[in-house]
Coordinates of C-alpha atoms in Angstrom, one line a residue:
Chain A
X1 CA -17.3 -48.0 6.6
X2 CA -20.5 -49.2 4.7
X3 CA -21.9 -46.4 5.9
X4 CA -19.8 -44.1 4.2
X5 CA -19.2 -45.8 0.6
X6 CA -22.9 -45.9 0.3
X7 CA -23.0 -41.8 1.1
X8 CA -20.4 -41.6 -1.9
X9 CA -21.9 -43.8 -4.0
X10 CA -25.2 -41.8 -3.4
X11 CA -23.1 -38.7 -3.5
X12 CA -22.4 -38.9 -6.7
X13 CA -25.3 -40.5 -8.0
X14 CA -26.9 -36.9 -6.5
X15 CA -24.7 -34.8 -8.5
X16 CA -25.3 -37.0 -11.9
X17 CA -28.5 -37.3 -12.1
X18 CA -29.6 -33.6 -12.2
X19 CA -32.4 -34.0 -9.2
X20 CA -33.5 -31.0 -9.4
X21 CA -34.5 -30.3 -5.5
X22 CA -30.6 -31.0 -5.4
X23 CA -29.7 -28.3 -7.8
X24 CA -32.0 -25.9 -6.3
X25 CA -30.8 -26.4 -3.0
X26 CA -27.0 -25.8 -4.2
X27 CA -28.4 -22.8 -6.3
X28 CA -30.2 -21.3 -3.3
X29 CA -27.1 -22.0 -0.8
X30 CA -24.7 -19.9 -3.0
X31 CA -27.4 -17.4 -4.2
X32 CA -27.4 -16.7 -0.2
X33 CA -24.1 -17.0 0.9
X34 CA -22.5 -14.9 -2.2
X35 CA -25.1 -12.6 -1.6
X36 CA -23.7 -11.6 1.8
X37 CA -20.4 -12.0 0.8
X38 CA -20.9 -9.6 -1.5
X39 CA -22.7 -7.5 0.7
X40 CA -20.5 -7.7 3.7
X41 CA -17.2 -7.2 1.1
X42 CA -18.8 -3.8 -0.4
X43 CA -18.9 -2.6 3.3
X44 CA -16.8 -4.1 5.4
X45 CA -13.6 -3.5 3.3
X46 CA -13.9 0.2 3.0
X47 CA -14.8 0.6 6.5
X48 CA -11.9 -1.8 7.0
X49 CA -9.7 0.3 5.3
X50 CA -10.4 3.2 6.5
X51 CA -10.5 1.6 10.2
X52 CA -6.5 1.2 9.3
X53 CA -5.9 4.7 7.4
X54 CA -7.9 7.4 9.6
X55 CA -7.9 7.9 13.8
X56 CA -11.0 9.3 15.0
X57 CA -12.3 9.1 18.3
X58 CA -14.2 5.7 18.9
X59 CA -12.0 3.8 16.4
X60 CA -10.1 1.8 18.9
X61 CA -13.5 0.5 20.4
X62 CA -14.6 -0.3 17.0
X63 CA -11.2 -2.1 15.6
X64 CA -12.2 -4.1 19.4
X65 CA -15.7 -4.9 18.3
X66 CA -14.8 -6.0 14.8
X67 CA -12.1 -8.3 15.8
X68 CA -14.3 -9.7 18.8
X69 CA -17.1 -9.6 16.5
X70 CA -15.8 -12.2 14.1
X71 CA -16.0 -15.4 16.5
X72 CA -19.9 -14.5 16.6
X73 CA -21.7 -17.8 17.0
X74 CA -24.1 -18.2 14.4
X75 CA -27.3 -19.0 16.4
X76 CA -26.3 -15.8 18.2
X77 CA -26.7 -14.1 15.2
X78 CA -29.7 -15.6 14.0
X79 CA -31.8 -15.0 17.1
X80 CA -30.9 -11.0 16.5
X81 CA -31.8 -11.1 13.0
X82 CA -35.1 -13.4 14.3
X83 CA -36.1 -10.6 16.9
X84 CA -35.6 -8.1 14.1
X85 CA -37.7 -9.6 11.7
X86 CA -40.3 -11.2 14.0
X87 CA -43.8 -9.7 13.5
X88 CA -43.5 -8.2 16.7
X89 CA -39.9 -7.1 16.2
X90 CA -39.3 -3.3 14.8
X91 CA -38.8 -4.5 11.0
X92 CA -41.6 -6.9 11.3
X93 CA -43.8 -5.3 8.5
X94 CA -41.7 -6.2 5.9
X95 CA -42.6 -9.6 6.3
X96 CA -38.8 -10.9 5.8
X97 CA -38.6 -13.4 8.4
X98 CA -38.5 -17.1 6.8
X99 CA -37.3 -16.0 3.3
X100 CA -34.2 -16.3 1.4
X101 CA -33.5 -12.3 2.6
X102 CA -33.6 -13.1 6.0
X103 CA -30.9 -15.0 5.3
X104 CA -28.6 -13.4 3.3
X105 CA -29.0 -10.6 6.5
X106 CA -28.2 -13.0 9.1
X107 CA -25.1 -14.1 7.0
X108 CA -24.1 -10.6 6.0
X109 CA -24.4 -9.3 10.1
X110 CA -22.0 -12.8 10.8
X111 CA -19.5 -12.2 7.7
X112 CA -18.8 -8.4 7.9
X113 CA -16.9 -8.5 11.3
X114 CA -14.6 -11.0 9.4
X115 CA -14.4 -8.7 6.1
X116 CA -13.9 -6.1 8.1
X117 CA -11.2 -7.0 10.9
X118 CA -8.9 -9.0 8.2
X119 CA -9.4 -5.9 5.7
X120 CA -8.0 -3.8 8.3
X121 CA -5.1 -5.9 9.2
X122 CA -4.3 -5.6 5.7
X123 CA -4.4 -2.0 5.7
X124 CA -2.5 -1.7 8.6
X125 CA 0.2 -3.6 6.3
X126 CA 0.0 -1.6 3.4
X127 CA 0.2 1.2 5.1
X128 CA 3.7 0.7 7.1
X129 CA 4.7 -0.3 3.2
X130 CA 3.2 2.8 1.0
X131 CA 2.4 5.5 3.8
X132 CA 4.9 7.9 3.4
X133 CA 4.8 7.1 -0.5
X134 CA 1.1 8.0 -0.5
X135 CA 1.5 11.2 1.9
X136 CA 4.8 12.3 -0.6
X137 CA 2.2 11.8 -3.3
X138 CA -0.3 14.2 -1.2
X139 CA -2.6 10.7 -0.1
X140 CA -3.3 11.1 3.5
X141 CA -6.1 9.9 5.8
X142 CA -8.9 8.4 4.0
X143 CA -8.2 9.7 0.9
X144 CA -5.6 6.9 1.0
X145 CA -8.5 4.2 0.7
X146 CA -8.9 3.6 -3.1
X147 CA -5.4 3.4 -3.6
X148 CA -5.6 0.8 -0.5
X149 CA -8.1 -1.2 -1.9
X150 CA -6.3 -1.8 -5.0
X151 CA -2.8 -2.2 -3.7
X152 CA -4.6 -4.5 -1.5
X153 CA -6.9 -6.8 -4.3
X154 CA -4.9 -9.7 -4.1
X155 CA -5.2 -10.2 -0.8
X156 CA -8.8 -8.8 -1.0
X157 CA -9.6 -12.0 -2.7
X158 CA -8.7 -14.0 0.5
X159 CA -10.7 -12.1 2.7
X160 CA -13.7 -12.5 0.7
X161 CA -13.2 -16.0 0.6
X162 CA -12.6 -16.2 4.4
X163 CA -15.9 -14.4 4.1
X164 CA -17.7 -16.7 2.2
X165 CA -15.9 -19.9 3.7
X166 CA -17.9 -18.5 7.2
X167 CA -21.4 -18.3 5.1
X168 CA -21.7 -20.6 3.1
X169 CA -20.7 -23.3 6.2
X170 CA -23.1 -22.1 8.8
X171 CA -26.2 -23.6 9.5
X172 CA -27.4 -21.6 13.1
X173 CA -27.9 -18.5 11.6
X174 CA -30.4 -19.4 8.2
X175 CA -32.1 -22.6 10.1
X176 CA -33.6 -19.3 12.8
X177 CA -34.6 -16.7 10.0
X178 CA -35.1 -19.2 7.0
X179 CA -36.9 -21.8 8.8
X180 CA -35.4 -24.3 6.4
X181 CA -39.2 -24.5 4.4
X182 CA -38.6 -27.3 1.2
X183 CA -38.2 -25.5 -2.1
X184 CA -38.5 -21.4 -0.2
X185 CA -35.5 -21.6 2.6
X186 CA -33.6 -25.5 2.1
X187 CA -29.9 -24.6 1.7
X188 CA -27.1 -27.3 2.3
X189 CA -26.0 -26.9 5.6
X190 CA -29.7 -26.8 6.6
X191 CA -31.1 -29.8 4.4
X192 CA -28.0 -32.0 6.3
X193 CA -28.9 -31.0 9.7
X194 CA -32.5 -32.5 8.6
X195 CA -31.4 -35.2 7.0
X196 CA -29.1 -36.4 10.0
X197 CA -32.3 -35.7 12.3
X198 CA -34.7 -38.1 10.4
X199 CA -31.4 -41.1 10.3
X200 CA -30.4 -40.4 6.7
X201 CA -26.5 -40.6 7.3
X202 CA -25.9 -41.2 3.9
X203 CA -27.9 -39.0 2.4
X204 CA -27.0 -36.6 4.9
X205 CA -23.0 -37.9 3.8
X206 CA -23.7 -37.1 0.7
X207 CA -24.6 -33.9 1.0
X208 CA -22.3 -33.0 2.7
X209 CA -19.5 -34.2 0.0
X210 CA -21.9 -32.0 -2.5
X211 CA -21.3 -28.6 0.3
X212 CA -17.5 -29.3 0.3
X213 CA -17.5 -29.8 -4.0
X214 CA -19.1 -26.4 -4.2
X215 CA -16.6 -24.4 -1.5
X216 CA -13.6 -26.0 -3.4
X217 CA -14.9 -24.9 -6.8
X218 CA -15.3 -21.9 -5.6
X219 CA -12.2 -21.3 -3.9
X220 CA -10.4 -22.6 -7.4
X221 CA -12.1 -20.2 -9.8
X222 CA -10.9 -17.7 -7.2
X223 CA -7.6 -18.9 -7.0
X224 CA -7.5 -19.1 -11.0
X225 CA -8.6 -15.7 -11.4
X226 CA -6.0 -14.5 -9.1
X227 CA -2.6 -16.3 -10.2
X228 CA -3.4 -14.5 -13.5
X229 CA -2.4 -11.3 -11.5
X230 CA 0.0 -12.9 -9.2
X231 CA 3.2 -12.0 -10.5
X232 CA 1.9 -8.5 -9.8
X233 CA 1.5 -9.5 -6.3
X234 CA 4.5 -10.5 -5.2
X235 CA 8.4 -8.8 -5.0
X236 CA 10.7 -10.3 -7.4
X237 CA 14.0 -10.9 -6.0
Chain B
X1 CA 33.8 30.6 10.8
X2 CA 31.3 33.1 10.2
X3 CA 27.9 32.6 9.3
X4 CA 28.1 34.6 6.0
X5 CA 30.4 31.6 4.7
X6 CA 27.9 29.3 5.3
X7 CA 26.0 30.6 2.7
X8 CA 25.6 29.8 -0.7
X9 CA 27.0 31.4 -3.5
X10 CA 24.0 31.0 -5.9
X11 CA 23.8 31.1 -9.7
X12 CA 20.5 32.9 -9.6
X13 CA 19.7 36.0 -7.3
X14 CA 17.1 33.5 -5.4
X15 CA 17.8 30.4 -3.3
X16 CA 15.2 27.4 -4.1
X17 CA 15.3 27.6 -0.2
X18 CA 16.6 29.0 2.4
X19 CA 16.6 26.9 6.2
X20 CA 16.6 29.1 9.3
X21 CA 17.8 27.6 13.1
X22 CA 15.8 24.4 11.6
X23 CA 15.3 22.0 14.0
X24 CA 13.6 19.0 14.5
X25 CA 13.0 16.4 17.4
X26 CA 11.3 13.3 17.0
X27 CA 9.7 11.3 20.3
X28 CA 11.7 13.9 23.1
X29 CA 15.1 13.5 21.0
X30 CA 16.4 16.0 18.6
X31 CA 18.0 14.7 15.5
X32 CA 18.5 18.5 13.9
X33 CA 19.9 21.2 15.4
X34 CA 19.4 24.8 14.2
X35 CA 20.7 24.2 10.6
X36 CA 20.7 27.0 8.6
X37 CA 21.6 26.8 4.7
X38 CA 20.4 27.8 1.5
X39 CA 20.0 25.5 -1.6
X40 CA 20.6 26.7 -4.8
X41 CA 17.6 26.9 -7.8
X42 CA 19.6 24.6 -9.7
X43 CA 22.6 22.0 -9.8
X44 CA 23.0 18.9 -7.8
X45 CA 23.5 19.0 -4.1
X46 CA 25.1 16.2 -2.1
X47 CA 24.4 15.8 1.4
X48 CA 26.8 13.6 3.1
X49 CA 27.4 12.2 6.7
X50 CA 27.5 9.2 8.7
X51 CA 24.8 7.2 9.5
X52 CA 22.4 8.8 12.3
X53 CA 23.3 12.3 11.3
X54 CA 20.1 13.2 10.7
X55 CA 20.3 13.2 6.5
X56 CA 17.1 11.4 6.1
X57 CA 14.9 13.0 8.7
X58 CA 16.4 16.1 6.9
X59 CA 14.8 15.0 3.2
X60 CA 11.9 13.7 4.7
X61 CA 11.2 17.6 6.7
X62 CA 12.1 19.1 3.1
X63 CA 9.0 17.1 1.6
X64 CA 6.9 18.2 4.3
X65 CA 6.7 14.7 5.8
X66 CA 7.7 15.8 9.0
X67 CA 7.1 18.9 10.7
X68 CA 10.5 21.4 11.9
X69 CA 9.9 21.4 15.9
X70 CA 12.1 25.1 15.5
X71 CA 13.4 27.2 12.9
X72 CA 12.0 27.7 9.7
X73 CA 12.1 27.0 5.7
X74 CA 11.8 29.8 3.2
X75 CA 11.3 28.5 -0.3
X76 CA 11.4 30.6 -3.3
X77 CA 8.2 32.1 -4.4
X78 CA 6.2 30.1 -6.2
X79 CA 7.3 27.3 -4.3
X80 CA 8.6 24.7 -6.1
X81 CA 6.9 21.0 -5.8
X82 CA 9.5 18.5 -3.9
X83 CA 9.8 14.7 -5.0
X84 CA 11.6 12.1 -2.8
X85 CA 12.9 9.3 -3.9
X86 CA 13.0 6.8 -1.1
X87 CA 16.0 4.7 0.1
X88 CA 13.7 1.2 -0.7
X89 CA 12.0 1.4 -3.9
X90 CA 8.3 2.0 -3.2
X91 CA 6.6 -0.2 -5.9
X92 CA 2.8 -0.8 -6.4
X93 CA 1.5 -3.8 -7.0
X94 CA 1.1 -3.0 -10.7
X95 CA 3.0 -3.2 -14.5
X96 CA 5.8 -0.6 -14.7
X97 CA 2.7 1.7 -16.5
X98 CA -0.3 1.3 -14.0
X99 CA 3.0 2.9 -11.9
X100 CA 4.0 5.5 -13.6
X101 CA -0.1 6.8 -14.6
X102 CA -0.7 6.7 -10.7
X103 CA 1.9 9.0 -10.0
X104 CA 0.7 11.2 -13.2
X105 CA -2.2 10.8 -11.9
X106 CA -1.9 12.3 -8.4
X107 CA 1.0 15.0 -10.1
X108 CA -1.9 16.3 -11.4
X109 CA -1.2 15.5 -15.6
X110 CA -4.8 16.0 -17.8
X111 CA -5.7 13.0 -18.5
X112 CA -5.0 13.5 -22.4
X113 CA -1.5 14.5 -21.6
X114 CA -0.8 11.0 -19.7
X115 CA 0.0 8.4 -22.5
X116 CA 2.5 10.9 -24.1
X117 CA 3.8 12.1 -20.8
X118 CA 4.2 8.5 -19.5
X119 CA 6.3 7.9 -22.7
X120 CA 8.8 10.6 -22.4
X121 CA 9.3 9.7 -18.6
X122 CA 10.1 5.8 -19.7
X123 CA 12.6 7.0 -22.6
X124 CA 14.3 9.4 -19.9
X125 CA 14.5 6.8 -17.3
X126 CA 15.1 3.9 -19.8
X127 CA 12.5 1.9 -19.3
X128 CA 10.5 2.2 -22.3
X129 CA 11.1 -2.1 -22.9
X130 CA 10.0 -2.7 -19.1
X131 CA 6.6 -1.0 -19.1
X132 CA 4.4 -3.9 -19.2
X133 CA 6.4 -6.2 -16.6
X134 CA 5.4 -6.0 -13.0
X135 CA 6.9 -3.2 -10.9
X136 CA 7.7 -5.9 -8.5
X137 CA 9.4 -7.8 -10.7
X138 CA 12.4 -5.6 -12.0
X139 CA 15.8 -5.6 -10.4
X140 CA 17.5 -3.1 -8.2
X141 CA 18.6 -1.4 -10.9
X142 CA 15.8 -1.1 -13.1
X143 CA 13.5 -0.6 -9.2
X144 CA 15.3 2.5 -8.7
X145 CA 14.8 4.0 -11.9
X146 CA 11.3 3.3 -11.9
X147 CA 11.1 5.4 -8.2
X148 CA 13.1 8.0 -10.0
X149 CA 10.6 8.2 -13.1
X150 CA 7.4 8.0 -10.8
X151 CA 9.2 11.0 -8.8
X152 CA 9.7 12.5 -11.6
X153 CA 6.2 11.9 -12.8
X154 CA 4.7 14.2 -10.0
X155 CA 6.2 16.9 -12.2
X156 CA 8.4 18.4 -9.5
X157 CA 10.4 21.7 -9.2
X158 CA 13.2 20.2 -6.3
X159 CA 14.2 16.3 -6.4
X160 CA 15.3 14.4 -3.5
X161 CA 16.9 11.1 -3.5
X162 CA 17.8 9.2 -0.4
X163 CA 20.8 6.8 -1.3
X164 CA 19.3 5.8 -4.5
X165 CA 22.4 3.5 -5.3
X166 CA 23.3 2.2 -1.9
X167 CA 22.4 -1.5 -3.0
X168 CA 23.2 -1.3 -6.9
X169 CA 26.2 -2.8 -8.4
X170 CA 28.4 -0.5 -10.5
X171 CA 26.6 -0.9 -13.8
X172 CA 23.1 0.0 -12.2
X173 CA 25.0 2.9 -10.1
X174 CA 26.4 4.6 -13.3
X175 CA 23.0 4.2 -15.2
X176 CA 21.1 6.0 -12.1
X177 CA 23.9 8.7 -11.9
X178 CA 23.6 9.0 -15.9
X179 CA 20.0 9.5 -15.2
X180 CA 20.9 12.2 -12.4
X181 CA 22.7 14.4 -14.6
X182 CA 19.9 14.1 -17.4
X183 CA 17.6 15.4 -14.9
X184 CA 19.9 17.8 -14.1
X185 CA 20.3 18.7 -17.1
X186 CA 17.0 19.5 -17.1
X187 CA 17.1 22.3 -14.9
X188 CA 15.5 20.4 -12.2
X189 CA 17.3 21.1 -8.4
X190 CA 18.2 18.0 -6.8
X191 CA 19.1 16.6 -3.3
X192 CA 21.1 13.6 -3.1
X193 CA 22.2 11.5 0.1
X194 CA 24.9 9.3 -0.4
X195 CA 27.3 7.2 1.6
X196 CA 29.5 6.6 -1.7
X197 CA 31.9 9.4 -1.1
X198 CA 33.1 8.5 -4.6
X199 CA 29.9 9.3 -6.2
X200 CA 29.6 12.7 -3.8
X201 CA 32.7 13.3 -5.8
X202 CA 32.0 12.5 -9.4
X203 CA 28.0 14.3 -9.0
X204 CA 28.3 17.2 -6.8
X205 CA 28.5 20.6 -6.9
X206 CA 27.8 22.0 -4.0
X207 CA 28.0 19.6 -0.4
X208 CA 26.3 19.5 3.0
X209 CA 28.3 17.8 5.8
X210 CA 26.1 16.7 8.4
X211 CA 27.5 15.3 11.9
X212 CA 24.9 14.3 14.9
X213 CA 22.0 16.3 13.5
X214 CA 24.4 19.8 13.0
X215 CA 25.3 21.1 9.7
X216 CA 29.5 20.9 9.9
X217 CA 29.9 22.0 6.0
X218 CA 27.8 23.7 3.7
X219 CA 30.6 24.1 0.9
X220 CA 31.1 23.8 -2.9
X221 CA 32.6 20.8 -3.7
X222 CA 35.7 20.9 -5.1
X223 CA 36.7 22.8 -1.7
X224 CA 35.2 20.4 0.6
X225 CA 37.0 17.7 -0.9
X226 CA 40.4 19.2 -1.2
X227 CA 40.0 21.6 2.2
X228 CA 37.3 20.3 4.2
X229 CA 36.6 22.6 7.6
X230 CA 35.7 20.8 10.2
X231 CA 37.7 18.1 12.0
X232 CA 34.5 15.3 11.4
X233 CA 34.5 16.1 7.9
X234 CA 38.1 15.6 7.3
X235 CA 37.8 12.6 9.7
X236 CA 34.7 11.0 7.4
X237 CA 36.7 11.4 3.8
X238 CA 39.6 10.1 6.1
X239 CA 37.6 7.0 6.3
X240 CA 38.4 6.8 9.9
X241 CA 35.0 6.3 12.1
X242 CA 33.8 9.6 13.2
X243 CA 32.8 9.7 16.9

């Protein structure tokens, strides 16, 4: 109990005080994780979409993939993205590995299964509601897409947050390709893990309370962005 | 009774379209059987029948959503663009005008034309005070008239409308079938399925009588609701339950 009013108490003393190793470790961790939200969302929810509006031969394997894809363990991920980038490894002469790009690869490779398989669900909604709307207005196949996406924004917003919930909460994939260096690779998840290696529960604690303070303020400037545009959301009556 | 009755008697010299043996089957089970009719290029058809007849597979072959598995469909040249109006509302998740420009849009309106296009459609359909409320967010009444307007936005030659008023109260009903006969008005052909044999009454001129996927009447209106032909049909304005 001690234990855990002291990683409070030093919790918030972290946040008020502006330490700056702190900050830049908060910075760092969303700099990363939006990073391959953002990534994985700019491809994963057109190839979503169209994964839901167009048959082509191979699609069934990859809606298989995709949905399979999106329990990927994150050390799993980071040992690929490791080999990758590894001197010896075919992209090793760009010198990524152990840098805040490394990372923000390994979290876009784990994210865009998620994007994608929960975009394409989505789809697969929209289009049992608008289909024949869209082929009466001469939208068929994947010229239905845009109109998918935007029908489909609201929504959207919870698969990127889904998205982001995944990235931002991981610690296998960045601890492999960002090495977890002080002040170059030190994100949350990663700077807990250490902390709780070298005995610092507290600090570790607190920490911890600081990662779950920045996913909820996330997820509310999200949620306030969207119940502006709510009402357009959702059938009255 | 012969084929040549089955015809219409057209204003103009040229049908809007002429069907042929059509015929359509959907998963091994025909729903139309060789139905052959002509519309006329203007006026308001009705196209009545029990449920399971085959009405809406019928509109939805018309607007080319389905293809005819036999038979064929001979519009007039240029062939006119259809609209249908679905049974359910289809609204976007967007104000009454993010609507109505996306179905502008797609009709194919320049861009400069839109705002003042998108105006006359809302004053038509009366909905010039409900443009900035959600689509979503309208009643039945007011959800139907916003499909009819965003049919009506494609710019179309031949309107369909599957059972536009089959969950309206009585006010909403008369203020779509006011709207009907504005568009008819408007020279525009249209194809209405109704259940409300009242309404058939009140808007038709001209009525097709379909019975287990075959056309029974194809007759003008005033005959087919003082001497209907076929035993179903007098059965159906009977109200008794047609087999």
């Amino acid at each position: 109990m001690d234990e855990i009013a002291r990683a409070f108490a030093l919790a918030l003393e972290l946040m008020l005080s502006g330490d700056r190793e702190l900050y830049a470790i908060v910075a760092l961790s969303l700099q990363v994780s939006l990073s391959a939200t953002g990534i994985a969302c700019l491809l994963g929810m057109p190839l979503g979409m169209l994964l839901a509006a167009v048959r082509f031969p191979g699609r069934r394997l990859l809606v298989v993939v995709t949905t399979a894809l999106m329990g990927l363990p994150p050390v799993v991920v980071g040992l690929f993205v490791y080999l990758l980038l590894s001197r010896a490894g075919p992209l090793g002469d760009l010198g990524l590995l152990y840098t805040p790009t490394a990372m923000v690869i390994a979290q876009t490779v784990l994210v865009l299964p998620i994007i994608t398989a929960l975009t394409r669900e989505l789809g697969e909604a929209l289009i049992e509601e608008y289909g024949e709307f869209l082929a009466a207005m001469g939208l068929r196949g994947a010229r239905r897409i845009p109109t998918l996406l935007m029908e489909g924004r609201h929504a959207l917003v919870t698969v990127a947050l889904a998205g982001f919930g995944r990235a931002i909460a991981e610690v296998g994939a960045v601890m492999m390709v960002g090495g977890n260096i002080r002040h170059v690779t030190r994100v949350m998840t990663t700077a807990i893990a250490l902390e709780t290696g070298k005995g610092e529960i507290a600090l570790a604690l607190a920490l911890g309370l600081v990662l779950l303070a920045v996913a909820l303020a996330v997820n509310a400037l999200a949620h306030l962005g969207r119940r502006r545009q709510r009402e357009l959301a959702h059938a009255g009556g | 009774m012969p084929a040549a009755e089955l015809r219409l008697v057209t204003a103009g010299p040229r049908p809007l379209l002429r069907a042929e043996g059509l015929g359509v089957t959907l998963a091994g089970r025909r729903v139309l059987t060789a139905l052959d009719f002509e519309l006329p290029p203007r006026g308001l058809v009705v196209l009545l029948g029990p449920n399971g007849a085959g009405k809406s597979v019928l509109l939805r072959t018309l607007q080319g959503l389905m293809a005819p598995s036999e038979g064929r469909l001979i519009w007039r040249e240029p062939p006119p663009r259809p609209a249908l109006v679905f049974q359910r509302p289809v609204l976007l998740r967007r104000r009454v005008r993010g609507q109505l420009a996306f179905a502008l849009a797609r009709g194919g309106t320049p861009r400069r034309a839109r705002r003042a296009r998108l105006q006359e459609l809302a004053e038509l359909c009366d909905l010039t005070n409900l443009l900035e409320r959600p689509a979503r967010a309208l009643s039945g009444g007011e959800q139907q008239r916003l499909a009819i307007a965003t049919a009506l936005a494609l710019d179309p030659g031949f309107l369909m409308l599957d059972e536009p008023t089959a969950n309206l109260d009585p006010a909403a009903t008369l203020a779509v079938e006011r709207l009907l006969t504005r568009i008819r008005a408007r020279g525009i052909p249209i194809l209405l399925v109704t259940h409300d044999v009242h309404q058939a009454r009140r808007l038709a001129e001209w009525v097709l009588f379909l019975h287990g996927g075959r056309l029974r009447e194809s007759t003008p209106a005033q005959r087919f609701f003082t001497a209907p032909a076929s035993p179903e049909a007098r059965a159906y304005l009977a109200g008794r339950i047609v087999p």
